[in-house]
Short mmCIF file of C-alpha atoms in Angstrom, two decimals:
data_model
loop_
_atom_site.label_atom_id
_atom_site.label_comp_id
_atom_site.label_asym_id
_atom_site.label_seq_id
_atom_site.Cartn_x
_atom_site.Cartn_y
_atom_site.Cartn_z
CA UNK A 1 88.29 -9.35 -259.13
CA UNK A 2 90.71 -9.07 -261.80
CA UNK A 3 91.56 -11.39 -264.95
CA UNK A 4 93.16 -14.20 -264.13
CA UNK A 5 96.18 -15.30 -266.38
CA UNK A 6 96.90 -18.44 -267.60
CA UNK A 7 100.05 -19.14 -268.94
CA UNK A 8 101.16 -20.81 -272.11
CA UNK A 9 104.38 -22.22 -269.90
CA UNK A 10 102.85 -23.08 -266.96
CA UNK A 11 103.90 -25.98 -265.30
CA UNK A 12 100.76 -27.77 -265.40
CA UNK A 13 100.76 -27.46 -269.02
CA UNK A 14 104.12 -28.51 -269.46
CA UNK A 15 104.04 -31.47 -266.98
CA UNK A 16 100.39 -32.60 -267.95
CA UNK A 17 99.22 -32.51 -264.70
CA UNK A 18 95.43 -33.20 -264.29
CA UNK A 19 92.67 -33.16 -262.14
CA UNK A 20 92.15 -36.48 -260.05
CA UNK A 21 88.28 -36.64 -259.15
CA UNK A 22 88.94 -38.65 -255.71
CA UNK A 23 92.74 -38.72 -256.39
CA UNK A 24 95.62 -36.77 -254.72
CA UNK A 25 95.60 -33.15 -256.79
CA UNK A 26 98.39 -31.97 -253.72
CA UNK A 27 100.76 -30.49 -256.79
CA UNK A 28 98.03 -29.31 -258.86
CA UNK A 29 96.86 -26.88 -256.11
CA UNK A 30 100.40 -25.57 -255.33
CA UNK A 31 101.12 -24.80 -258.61
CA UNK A 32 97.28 -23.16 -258.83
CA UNK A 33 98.56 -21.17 -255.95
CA UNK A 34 101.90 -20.71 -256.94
CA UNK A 35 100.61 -18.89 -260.19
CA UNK A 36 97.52 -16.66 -258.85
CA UNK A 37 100.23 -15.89 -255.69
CA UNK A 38 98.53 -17.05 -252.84
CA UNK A 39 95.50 -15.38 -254.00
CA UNK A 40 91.96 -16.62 -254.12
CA UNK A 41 90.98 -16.28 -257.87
CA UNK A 42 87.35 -14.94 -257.04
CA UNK A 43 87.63 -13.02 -254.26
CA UNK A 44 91.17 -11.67 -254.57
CA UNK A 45 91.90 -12.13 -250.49
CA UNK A 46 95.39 -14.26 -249.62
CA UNK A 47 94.67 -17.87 -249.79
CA UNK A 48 97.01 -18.63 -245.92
CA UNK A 49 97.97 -21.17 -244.31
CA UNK A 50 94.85 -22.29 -242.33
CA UNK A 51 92.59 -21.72 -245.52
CA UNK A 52 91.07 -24.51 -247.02
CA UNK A 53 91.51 -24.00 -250.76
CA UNK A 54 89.71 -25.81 -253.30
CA UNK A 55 90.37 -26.68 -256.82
CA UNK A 56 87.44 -24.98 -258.63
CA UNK A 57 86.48 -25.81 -262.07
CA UNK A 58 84.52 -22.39 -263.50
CA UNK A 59 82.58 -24.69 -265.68
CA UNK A 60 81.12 -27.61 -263.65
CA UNK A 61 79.57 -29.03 -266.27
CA UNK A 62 83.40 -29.85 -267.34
CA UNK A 63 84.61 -31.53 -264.46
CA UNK A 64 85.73 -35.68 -264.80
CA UNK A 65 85.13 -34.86 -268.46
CA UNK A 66 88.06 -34.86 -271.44
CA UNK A 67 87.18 -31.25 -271.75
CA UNK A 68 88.35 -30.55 -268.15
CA UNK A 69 91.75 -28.37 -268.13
CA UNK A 70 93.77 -25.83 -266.95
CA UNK A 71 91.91 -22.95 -268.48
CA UNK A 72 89.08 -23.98 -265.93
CA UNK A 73 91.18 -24.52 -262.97
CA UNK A 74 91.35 -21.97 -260.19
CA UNK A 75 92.62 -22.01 -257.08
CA UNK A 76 89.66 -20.63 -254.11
CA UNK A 77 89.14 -20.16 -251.11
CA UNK A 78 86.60 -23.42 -250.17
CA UNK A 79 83.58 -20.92 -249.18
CA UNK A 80 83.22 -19.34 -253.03
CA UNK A 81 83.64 -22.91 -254.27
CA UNK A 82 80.39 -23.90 -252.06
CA UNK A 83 78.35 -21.18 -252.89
CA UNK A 84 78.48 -21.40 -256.30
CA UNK A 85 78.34 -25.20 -257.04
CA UNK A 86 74.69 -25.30 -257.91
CA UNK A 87 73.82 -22.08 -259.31
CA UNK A 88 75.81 -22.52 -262.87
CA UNK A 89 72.88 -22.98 -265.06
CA UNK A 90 70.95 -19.99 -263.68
CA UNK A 91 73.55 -17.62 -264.62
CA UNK A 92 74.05 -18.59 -268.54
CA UNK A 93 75.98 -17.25 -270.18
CA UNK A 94 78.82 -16.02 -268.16
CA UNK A 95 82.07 -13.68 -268.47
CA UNK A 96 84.89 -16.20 -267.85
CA UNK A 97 87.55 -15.07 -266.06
CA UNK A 98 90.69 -15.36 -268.46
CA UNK A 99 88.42 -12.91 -271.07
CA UNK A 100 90.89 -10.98 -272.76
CA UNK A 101 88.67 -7.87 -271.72
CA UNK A 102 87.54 -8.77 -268.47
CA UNK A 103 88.46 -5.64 -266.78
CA UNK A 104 87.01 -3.29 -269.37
CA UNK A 105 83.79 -5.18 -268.80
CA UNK A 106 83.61 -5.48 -265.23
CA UNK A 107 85.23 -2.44 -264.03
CA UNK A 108 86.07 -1.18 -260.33
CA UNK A 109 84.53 1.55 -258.95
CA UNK A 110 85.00 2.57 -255.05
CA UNK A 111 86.00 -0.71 -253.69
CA UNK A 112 82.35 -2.38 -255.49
CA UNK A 113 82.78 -4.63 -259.20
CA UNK A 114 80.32 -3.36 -261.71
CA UNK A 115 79.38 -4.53 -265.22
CA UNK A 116 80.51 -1.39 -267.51
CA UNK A 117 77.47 -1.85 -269.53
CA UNK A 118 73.94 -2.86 -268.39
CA UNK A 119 73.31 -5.08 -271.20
CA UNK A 120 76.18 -7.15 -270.77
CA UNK A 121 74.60 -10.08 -269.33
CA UNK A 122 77.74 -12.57 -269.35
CA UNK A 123 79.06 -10.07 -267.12
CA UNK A 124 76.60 -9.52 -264.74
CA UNK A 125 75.97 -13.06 -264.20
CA UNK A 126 79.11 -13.67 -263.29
CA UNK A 127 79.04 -10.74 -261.11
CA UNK A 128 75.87 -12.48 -259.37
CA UNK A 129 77.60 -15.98 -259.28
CA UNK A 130 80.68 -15.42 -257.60
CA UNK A 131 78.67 -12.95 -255.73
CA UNK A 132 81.02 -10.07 -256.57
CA UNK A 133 78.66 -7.40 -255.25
CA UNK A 134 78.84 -9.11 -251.96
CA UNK A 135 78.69 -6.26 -249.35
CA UNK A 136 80.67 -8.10 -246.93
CA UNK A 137 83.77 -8.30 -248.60
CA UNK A 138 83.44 -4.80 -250.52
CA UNK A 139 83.45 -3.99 -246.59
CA UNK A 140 86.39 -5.71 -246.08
CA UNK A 141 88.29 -4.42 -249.59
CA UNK A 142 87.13 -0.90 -248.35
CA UNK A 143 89.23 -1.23 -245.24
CA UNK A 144 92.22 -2.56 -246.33
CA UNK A 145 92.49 -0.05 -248.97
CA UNK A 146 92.10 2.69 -246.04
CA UNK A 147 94.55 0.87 -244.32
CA UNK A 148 97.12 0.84 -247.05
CA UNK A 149 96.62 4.44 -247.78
CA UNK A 150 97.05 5.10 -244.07
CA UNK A 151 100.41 3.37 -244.34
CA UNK A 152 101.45 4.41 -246.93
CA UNK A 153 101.03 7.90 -245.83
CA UNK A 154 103.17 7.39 -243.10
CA UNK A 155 106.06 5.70 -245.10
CA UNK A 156 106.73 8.55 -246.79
CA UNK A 157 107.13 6.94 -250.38
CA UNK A 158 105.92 6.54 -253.25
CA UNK A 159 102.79 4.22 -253.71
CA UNK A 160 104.81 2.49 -256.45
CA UNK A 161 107.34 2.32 -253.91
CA UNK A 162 105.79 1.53 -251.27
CA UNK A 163 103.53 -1.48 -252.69
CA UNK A 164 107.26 -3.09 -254.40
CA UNK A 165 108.86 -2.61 -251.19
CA UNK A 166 105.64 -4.22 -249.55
CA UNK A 167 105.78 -7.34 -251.82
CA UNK A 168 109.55 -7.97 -251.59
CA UNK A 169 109.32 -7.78 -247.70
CA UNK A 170 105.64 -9.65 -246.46
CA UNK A 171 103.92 -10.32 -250.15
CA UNK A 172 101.26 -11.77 -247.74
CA UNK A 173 99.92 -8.53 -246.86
CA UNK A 174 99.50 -7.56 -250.77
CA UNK A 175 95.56 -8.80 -252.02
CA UNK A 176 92.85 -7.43 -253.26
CA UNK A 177 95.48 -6.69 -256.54
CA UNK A 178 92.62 -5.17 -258.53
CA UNK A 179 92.00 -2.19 -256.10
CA UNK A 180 95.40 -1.93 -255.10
CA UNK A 181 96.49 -0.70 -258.76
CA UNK A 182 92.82 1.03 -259.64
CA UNK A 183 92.96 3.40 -256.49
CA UNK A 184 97.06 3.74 -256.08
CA UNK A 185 98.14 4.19 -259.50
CA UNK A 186 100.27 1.44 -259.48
CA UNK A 187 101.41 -1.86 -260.68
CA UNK A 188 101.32 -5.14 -258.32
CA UNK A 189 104.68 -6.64 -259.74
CA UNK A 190 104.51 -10.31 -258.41
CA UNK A 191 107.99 -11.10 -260.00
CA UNK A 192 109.21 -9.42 -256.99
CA UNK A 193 108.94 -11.90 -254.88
CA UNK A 194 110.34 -13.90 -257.55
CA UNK A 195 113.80 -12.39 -256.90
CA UNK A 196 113.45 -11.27 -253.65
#
């Protein structure tokens, strides 16, 4: 997982859109998905077409309340949303995901997310609650990395290259962001698509 950015301009912000408990939140979630590209927040793999996303608020304690808001809004795949919906209070504190050091405090190591220190609880919890450490999907990361380095190998370019070329061409095959730049050396550059 990496840290997920929320943006000062966003449009959510600057259209006050808000969560409808009940309601139609159609635009909120495409503009959730629009900023975290088509990526589940939690478990970094592409949020498709025959996905069922949810809205997820990090803090459920939050939701229908006038606290709610964008900084606790992320777009998942329905599955993490589930699993975590009544474990919150067991895993107090918590690392929240927009944490300005997030990724020096859970850190990447071999396609598994570790806390960088054993006596950071807030990140361990949160390691535990969104069930980071899941073998399953550290499974799945593991292979796609292969795969990419296969690929790339073959392409004879760059992984810089190979990654922007990648994104500008079928962006849906670029996830698991975190692992891609830890273990290639490179930078996922999303504005690519942008101006594709």
């Amino acid at each position: 997982m990496r840290r997920v950015n929320k943006s000062d301009s966003s449009v959510i912000l600057q259209e006050k859109l808000t969560y409808r408990v009940g309601g139609d939140n159609k635009k909120l979630a495409n503009v959730l998905c629009d900023e975290q590209h088509n990526i589940c927040a939690y478990t970094e793999t592409y949020l498709g077409r025959s996905d069922k996303k949810d809205i997820e608020h990090f803090n459920p304690t939050l939701k229908d309340t006038p606290d709610d808001s964008y900084q606790n809004w992320f777009l998942v795949k329905a599955q993490w949303n589930g699993e975590k919906a009544s474990k919150w209070e067991q895993y107090q504190p918590i690392l929240n995901p927009t944490d300005e050091a997030f990724e020096e405090r859970i850190i990447y190591f071999e396609g598994d997310y570790l806390a960088a220190s054993l006596n950071d609880q807030e990140a361990i919890n949160l390691i535990k609650l969104l069930k980071l450490d899941d073998e399953g999907l550290a499974f799945e990361r593991r292979c796609y990395l292969e795969n990419l380095k296969e690929t790339l190998i073959l392409s004879d370019k760059t992984a810089q290259q190979y990654i922007d070329d990648l994104l500008m061409t079928r962006p849906s095959l670029v996830y698991y962001t975190r692992a891609i730049e830890e273990e290639l050396g490179v930078k996922v550059n999303f504005d690519l698509v942008k101006t594709k």
